[in-house]
Tab-separated table of C-alpha atoms in Angstrom:
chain	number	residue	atom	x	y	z
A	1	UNK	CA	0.000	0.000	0.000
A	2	UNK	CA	0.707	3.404	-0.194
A	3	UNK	CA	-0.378	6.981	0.866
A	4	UNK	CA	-3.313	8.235	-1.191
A	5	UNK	CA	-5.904	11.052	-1.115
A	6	UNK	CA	-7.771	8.756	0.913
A	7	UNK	CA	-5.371	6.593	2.520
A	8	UNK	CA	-2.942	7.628	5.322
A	9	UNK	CA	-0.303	6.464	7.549
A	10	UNK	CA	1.130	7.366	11.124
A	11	UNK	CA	4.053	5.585	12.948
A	12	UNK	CA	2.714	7.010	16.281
A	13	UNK	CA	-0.347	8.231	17.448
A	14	UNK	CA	-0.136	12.122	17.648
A	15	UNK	CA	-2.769	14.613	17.851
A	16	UNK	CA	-1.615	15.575	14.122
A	17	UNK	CA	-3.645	12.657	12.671
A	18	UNK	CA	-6.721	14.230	14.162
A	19	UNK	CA	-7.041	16.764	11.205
A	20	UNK	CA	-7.114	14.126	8.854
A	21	UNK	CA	-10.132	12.633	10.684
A	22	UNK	CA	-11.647	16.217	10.418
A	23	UNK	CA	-10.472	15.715	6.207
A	24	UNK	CA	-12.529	12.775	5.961
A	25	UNK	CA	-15.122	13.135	7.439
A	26	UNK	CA	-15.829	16.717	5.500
A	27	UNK	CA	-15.181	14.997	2.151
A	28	UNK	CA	-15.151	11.206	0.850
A	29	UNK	CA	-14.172	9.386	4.187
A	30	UNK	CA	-10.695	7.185	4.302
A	31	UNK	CA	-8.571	5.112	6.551
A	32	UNK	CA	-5.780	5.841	8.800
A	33	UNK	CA	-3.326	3.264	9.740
A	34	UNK	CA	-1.471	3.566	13.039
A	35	UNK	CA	1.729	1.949	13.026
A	36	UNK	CA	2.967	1.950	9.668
A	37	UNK	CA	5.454	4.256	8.522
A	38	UNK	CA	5.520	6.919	5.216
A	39	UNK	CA	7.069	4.231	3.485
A	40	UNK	CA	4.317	1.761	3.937
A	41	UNK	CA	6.500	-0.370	6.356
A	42	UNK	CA	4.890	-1.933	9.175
A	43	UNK	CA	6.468	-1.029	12.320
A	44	UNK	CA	3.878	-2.080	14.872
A	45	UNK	CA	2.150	-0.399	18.043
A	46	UNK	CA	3.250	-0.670	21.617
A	47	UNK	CA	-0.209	-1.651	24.163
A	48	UNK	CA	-2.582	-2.189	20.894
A	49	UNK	CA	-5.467	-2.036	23.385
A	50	UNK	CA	-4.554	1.227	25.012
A	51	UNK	CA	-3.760	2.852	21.434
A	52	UNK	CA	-7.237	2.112	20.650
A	53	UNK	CA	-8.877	3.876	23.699
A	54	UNK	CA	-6.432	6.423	23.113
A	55	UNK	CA	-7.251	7.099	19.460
A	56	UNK	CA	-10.864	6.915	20.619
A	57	UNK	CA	-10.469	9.538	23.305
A	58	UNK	CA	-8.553	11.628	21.152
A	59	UNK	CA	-11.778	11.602	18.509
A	60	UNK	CA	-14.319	12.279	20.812
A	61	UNK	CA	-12.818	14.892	22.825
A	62	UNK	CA	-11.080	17.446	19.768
A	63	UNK	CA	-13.938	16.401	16.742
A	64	UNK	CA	-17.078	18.471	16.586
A	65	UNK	CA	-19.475	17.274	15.734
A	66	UNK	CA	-18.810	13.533	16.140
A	67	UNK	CA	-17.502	11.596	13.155
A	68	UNK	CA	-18.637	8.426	12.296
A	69	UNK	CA	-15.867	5.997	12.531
A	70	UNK	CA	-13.997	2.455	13.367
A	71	UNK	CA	-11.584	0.946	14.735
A	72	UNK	CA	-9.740	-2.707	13.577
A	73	UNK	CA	-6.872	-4.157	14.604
A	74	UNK	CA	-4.977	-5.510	12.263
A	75	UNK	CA	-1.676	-7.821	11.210
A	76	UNK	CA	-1.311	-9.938	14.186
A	77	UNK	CA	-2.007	-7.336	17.110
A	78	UNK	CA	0.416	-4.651	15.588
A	79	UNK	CA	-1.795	-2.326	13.134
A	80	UNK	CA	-4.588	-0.232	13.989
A	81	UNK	CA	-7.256	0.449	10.596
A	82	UNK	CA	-9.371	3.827	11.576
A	83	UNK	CA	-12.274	4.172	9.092
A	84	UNK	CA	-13.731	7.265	8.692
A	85	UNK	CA	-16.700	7.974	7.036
A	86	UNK	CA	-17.658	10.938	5.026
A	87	UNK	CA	-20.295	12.551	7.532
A	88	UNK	CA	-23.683	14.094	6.579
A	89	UNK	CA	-22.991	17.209	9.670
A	90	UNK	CA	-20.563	19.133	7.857
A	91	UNK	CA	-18.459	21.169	8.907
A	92	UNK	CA	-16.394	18.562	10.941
A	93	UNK	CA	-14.052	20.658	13.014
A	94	UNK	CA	-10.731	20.138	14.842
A	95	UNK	CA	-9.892	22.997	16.904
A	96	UNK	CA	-12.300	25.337	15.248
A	97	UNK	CA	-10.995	24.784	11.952
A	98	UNK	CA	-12.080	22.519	9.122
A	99	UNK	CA	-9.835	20.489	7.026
A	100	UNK	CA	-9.497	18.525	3.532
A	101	UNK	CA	-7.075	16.363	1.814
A	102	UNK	CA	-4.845	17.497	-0.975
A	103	UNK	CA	-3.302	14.405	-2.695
A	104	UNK	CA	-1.230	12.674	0.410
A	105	UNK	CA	-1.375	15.794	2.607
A	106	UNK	CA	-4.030	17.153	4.833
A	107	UNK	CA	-4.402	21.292	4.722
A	108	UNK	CA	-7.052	23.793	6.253
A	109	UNK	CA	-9.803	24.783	4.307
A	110	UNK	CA	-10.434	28.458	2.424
A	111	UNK	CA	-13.664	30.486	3.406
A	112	UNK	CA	-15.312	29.829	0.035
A	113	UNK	CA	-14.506	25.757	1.031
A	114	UNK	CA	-15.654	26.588	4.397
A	115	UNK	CA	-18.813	27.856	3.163
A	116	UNK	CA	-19.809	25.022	0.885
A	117	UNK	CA	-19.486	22.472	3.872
A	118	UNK	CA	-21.714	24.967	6.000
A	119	UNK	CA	-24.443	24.696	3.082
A	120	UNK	CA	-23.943	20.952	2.770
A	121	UNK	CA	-24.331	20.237	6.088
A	122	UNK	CA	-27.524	22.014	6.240
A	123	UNK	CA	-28.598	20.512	2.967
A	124	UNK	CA	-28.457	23.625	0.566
A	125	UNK	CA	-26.981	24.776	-2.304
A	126	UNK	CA	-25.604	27.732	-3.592
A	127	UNK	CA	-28.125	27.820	-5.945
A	128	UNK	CA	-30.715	27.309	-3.966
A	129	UNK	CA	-29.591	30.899	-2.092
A	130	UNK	CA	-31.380	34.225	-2.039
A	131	UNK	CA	-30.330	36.202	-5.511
A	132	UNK	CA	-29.054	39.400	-4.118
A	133	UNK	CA	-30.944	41.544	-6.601
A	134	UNK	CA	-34.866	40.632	-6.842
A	135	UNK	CA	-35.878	42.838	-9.383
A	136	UNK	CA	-34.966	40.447	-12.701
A	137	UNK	CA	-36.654	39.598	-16.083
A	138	UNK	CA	-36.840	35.945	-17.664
A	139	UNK	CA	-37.878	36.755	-21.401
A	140	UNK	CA	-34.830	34.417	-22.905
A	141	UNK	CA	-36.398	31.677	-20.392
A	142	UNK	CA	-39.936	32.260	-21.546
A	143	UNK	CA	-39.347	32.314	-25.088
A	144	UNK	CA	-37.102	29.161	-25.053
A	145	UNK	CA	-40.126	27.447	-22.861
A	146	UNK	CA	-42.987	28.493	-25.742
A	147	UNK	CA	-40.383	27.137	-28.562
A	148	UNK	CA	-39.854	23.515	-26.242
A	149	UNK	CA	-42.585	23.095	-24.532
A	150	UNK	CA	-45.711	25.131	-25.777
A	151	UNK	CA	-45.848	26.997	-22.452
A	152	UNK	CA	-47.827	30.437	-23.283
A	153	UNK	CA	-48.593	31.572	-19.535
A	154	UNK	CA	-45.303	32.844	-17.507
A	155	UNK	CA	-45.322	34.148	-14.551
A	156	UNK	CA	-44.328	33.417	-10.923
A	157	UNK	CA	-46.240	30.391	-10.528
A	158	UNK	CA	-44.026	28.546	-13.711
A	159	UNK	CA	-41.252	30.220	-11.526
A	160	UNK	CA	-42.300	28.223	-8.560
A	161	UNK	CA	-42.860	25.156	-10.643
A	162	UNK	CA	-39.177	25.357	-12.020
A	163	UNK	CA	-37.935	25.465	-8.251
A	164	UNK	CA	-36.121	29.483	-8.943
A	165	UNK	CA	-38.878	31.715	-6.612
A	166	UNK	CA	-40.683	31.051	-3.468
A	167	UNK	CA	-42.871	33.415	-1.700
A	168	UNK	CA	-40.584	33.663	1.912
A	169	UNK	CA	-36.949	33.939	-0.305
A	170	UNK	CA	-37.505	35.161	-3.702
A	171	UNK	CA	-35.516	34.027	-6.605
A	172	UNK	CA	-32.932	32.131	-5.898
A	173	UNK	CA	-29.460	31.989	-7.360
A	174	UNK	CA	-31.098	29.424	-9.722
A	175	UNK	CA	-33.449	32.311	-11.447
A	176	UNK	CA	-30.278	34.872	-11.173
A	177	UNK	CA	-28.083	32.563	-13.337
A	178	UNK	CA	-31.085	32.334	-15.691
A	179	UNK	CA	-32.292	35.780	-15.898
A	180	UNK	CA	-32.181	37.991	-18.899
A	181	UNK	CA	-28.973	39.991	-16.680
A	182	UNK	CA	-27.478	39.366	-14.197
A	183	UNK	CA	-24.020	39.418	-12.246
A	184	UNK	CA	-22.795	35.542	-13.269
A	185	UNK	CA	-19.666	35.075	-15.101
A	186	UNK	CA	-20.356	32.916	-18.683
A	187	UNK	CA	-18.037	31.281	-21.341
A	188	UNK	CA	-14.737	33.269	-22.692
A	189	UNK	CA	-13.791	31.871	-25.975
A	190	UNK	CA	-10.218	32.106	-27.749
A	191	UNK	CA	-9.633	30.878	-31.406
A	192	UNK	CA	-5.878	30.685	-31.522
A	193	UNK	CA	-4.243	30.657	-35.009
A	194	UNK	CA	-0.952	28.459	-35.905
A	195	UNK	CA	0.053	28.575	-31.808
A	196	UNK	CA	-1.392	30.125	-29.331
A	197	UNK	CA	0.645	33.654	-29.539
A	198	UNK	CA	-1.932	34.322	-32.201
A	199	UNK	CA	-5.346	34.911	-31.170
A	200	UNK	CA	-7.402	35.193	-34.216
A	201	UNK	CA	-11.002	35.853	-32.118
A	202	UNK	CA	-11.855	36.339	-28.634
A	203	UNK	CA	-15.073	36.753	-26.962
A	204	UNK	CA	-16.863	36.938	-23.190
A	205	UNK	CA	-20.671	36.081	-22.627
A	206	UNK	CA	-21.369	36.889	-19.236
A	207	UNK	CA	-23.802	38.515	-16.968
A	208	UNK	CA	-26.630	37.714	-19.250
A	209	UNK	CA	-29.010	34.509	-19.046
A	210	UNK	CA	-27.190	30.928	-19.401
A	211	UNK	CA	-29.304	30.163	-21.716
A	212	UNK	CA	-27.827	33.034	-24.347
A	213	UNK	CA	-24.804	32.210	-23.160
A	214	UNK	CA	-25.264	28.179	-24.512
A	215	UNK	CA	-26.715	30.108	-28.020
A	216	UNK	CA	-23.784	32.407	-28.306
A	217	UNK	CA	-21.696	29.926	-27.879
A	218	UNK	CA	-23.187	27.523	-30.530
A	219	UNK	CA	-22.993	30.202	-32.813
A	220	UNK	CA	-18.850	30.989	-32.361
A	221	UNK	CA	-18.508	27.107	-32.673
A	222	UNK	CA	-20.448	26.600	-36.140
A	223	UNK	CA	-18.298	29.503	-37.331
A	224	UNK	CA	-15.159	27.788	-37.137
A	225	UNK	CA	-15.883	24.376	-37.356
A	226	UNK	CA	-18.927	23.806	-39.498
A	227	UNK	CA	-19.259	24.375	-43.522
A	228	UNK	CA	-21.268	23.837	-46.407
A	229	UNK	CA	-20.187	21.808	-49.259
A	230	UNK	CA	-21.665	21.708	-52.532
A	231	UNK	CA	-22.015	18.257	-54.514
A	232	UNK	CA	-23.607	19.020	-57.428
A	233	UNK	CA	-26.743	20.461	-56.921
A	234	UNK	CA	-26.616	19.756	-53.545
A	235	UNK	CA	-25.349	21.427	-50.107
A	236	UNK	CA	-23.676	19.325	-47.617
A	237	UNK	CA	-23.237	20.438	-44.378
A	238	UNK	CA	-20.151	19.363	-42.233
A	239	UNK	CA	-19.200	19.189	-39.251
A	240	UNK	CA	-15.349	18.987	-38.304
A	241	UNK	CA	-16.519	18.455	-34.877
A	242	UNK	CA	-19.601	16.367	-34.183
A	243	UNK	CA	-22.119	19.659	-32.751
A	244	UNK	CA	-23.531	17.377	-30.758
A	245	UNK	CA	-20.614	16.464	-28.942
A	246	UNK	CA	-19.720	20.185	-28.265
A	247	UNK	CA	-23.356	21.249	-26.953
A	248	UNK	CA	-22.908	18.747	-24.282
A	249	UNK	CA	-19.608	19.712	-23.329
A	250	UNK	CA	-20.768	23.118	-22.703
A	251	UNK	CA	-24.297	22.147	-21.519
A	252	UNK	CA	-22.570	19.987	-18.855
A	253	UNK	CA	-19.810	22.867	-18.337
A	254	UNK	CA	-22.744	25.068	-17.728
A	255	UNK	CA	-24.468	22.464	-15.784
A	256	UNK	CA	-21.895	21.109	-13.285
A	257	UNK	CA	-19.336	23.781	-12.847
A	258	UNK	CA	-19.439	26.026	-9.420
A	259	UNK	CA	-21.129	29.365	-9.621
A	260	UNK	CA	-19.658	31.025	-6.621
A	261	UNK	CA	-16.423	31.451	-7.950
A	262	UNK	CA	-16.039	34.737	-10.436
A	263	UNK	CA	-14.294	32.406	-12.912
A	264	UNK	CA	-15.334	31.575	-16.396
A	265	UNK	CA	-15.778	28.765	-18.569
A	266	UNK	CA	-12.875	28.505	-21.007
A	267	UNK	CA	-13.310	27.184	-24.536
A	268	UNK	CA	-9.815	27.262	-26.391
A	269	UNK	CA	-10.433	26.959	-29.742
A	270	UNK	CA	-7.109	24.931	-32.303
A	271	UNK	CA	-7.504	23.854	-35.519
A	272	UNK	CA	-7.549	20.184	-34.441
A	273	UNK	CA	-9.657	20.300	-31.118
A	274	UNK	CA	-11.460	22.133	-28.859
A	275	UNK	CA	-10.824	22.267	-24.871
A	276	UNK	CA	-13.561	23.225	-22.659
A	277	UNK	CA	-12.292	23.948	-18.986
A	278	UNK	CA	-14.935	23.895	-16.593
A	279	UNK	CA	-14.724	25.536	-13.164
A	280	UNK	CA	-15.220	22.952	-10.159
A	281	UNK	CA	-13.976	19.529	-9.837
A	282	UNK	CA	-16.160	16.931	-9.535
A	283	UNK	CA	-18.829	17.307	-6.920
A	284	UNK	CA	-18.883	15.436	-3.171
A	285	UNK	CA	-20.120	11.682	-3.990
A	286	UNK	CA	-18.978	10.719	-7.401
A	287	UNK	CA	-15.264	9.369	-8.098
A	288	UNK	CA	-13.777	10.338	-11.588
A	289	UNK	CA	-14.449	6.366	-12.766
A	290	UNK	CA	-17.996	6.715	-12.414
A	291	UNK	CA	-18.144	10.416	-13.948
A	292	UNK	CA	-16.387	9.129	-17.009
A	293	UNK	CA	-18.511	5.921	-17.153
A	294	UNK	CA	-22.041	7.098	-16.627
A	295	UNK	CA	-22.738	5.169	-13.827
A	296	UNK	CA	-23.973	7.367	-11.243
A	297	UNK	CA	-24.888	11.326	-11.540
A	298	UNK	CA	-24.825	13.342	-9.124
A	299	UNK	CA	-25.955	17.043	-9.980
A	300	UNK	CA	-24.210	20.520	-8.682
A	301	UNK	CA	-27.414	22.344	-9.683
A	302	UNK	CA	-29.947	20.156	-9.902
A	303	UNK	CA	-32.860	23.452	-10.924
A	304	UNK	CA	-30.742	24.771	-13.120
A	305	UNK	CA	-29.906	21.083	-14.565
A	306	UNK	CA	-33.415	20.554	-14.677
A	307	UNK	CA	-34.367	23.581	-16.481
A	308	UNK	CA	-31.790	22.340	-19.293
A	309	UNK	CA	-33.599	19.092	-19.346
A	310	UNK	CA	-36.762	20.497	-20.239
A	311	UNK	CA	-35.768	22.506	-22.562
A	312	UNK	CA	-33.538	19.584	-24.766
A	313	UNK	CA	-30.379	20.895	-24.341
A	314	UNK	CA	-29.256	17.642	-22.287
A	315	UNK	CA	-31.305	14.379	-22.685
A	316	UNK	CA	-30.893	12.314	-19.623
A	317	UNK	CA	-28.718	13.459	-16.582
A	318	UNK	CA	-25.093	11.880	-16.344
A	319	UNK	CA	-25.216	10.569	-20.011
A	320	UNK	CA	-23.543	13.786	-21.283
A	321	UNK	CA	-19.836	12.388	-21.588
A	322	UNK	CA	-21.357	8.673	-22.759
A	323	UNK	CA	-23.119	10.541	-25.664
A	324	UNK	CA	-19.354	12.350	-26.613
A	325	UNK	CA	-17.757	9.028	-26.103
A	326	UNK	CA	-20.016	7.377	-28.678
A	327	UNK	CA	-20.377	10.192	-30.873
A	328	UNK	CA	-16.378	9.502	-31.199
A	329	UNK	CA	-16.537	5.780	-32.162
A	330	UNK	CA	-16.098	5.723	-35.868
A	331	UNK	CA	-13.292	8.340	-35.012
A	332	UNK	CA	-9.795	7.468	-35.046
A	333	UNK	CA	-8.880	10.232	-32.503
A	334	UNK	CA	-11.052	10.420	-29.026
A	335	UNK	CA	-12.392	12.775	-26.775
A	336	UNK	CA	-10.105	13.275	-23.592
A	337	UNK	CA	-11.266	13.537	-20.050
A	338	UNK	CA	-8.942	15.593	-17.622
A	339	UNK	CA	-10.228	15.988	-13.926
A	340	UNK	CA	-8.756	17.626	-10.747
A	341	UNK	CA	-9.612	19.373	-7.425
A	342	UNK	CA	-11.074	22.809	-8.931
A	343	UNK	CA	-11.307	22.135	-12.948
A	344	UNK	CA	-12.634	19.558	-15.207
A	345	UNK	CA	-11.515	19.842	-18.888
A	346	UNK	CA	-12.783	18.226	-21.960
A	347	UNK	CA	-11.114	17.511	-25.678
A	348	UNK	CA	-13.086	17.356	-28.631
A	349	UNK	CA	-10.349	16.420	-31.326
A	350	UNK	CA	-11.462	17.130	-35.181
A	351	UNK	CA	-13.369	14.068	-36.350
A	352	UNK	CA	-11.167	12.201	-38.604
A	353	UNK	CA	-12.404	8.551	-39.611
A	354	UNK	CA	-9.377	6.699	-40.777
A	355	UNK	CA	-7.007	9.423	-40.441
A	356	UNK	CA	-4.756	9.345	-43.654
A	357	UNK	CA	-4.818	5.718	-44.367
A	358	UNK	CA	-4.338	4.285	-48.019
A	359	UNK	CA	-7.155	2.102	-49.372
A	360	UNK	CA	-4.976	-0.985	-48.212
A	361	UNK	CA	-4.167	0.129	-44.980
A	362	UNK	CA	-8.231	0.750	-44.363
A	363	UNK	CA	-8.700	-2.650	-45.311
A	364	UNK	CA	-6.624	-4.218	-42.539
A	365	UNK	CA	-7.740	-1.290	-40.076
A	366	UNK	CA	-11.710	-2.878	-41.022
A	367	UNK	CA	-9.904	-6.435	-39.752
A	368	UNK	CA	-8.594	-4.774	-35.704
A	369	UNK	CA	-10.392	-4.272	-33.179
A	370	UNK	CA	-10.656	-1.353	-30.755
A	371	UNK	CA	-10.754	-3.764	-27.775
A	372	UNK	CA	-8.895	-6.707	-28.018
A	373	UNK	CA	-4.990	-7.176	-28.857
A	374	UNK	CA	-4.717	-9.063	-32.114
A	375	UNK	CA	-1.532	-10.966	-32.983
A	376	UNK	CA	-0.110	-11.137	-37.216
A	377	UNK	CA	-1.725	-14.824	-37.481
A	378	UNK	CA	-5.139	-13.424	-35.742
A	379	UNK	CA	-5.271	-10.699	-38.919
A	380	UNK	CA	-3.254	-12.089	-41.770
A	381	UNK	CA	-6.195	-14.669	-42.261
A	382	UNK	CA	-8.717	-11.899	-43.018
A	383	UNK	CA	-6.536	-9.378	-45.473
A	384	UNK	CA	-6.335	-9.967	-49.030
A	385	UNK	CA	-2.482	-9.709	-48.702
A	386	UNK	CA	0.153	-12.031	-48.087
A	387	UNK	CA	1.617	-11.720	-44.368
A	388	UNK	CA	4.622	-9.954	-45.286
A	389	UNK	CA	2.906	-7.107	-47.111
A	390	UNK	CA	0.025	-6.958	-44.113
A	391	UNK	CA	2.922	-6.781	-41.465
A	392	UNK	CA	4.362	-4.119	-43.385
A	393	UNK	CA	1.231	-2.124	-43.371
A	394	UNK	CA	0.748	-2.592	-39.679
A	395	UNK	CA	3.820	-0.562	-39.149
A	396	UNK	CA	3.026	1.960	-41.035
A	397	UNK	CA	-0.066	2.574	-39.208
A	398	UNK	CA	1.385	1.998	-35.978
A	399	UNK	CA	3.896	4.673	-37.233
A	400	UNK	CA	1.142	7.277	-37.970
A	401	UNK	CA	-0.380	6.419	-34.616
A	402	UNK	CA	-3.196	5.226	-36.200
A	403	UNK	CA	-2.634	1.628	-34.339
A	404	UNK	CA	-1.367	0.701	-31.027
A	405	UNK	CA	1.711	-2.220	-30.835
A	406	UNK	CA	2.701	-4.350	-28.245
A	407	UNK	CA	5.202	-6.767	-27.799
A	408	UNK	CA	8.596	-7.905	-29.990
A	409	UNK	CA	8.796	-10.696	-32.249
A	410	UNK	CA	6.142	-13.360	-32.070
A	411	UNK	CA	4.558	-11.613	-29.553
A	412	UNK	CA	3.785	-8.575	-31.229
A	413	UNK	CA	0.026	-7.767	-31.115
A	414	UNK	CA	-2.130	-4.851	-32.640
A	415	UNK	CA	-5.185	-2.632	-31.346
A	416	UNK	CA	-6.574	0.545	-32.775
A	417	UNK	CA	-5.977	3.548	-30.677
């Protein structure tokens, strides 16, 4: 083993493993193990039974409120295991301050951070907040209703219904974020030319509704990577990036990103991708394998999420980045996923399906798969070449990166990238 965001270890029981606890039990939980060194090296605790109470002690007299945690003893009498689990009465504090993990290290939380657990704890969001200016104007949100939905009365009961205005409150920051103006920040979007000293267009949309901040956006996008083409009396329209993989970047940019930070959305703009950088990691509950799978959604702003849900922009929640994926399959270059503490950034390379392959190398990329290693006997079988000539091609495309290799000799095996 070794030390992790969620994993820890202390040779001796001092009172600095106590802010840890506090860490834990403010975020995702983890485990502490007494008696093992930085190293991972067992080294074994004097009294086991005594450390115990004493770790106990230490808990229950310096946490506030109390975590929920356990104690195991471990390798023959000489480990202590303390689970802590993420608690549901945040702020957890030791000393009066509140703590999280950064990678292996445990720091004190900012006042923003601070803030967040306060509203967690008590079960609200930052959306769900008073707006600090009451006197707003939803015709962008009422038009883009009538166009979905066929909704011809708006007023303060659809308000209500949407879950942005109650009679004791207001609006909420909800309503603010989608109000005709207001004092969010948006999407700032930079087309760099040949590198990215030259900035051929740049442009902020911010501190009017989200939801002309999601057109605006669209309509900078088709400009650069969408043309007609004429083939013979026809127009074609293409797309060097799928549009439907872009709208739910942004729409889950827009979505999931934290709106109590004055920071934008970034879209950087290349001539072979696009890379949206989202504001906000990824939010308390979710690891980054089930955010890239799918598997579980869990939603920053849920009225502002479902707003966009009623309106089409996103079909199902936590599908967004399962739609890019497969929107990318017939590509030979794929979206990438980059997540850390405060950003999440997507790449949407240019679609390119069989990126400069000849006619014969397209016929043995028809013959790999994108999933399973294939050895020279596995494909040979299936191309209408001799071995020599499709081992030949193989390297090729393994030389434009078109094809992954693995192995030497007889062991060599192929997959598409």
């Amino acid at each position: 083993m070794r030390e992790t965001r969620v994993i820890e270890f202390k040779e001796i029981i001092a009172n600095t493993f106590l802010k840890t606890v506090s860490a834990f039990s403010n975020y995702d939980g983890g485990e502490i193990f007494f008696g093992i060194d930085a190293s991972g090296n067992i080294k074994g605790v004097s009294d086991i039974k005594q450390a115990c109470l004493d770790i106990e002690n230490k808990i229950n007299d310096s946490i506030s409120p109390q975590p929920d945690y356990t104690l195991e003893i471990q390798n023959n009498d000489k480990t202590i295991k303390l689970t802590v689990k993420s608690g549901v009465q945040k702020p957890y504090l030791y000393k009066s301050k509140a703590y999280k993990r950064n990678d292996t290290a445990t720091i004190e939380v900012d006042t923003l951070e601070f803030s967040r657990l306060i509203l967690e704890g008590k079960n609200i969001r930052f959306e769900e907040l008073p707006y600090k200016e009451q006197d707003l104007a939803f015709d962008i949100l009422h038009q883009k209703l009538k166009e979905s939905i066929q909704i011809e009365t708006f007023n303060q009961d659809t308000l209500k219904t949407l879950n942005l205005y109650d009679g004791f409150n207001g609006y909420n920051n909800a309503a603010g974020i989608l109000a005709d103006k207001n004092h969010f920040p948006g999407i700032d979007m930079v087309k760099f030319g040949e590198s990215i000293s030259i900035i051929q267009k740049r442009v902020t949309f911010e501190n009017i509704s989200v939801l002309a901040v999601y057109d605006k956006t669209l309509d900078v996008f088709r400009d650069y990577y969408q043309y007609e083409e004429i083939q013979g009396a026809d127009r074609k329209k293409v797309e060097k990036i799928p549009e439907a993989a872009f709208r739910e970047a942004i729409a889950n940019a827009l979505i999931h990103r934290t709106w109590d930070v004055e920071s934008q959305i970034r879209v950087l703009m290349f001539d072979d991708r696009i890379e949206v950088i989202s504001p906000g990691g990824l939010p308390s509950g979710i690891t980054e394998e089930e955010y890239l799978s799918g598997k579980i959604s869990v939603l920053r702003n849920r009225n502002l999420a479902n707003v966009f849900y009623r309106l089409g922009f996103v079909e199902i929640f936590g599908t967004g980045i399962t739609r890019i994926k497969q929107l990318y399959e017939e590509g030979v270059k794929k979206p990438e996923f980059e997540i850390s503490e405060n950003t999440i950034k997507m790449v949407l390379p240019v679609f390119e399906e069989n990126l400069h392959l000849t006619e014969d190398e397209r016929k043995i990329y028809k013959v790999l798969s994108r999933t399973m290693l294939k050895s020279i006997s596995e494909i040979a079988p299936y191309a209408p070449f001799g071995k020599s000539k499709t081992t030949q091609l193989l390297k090729e495309m393994g030389q434009k990166g078109v094809i992954k290799v693995e192995g030497r000799g007889r062991g060599t095996k192929y997959v598409i990238k």
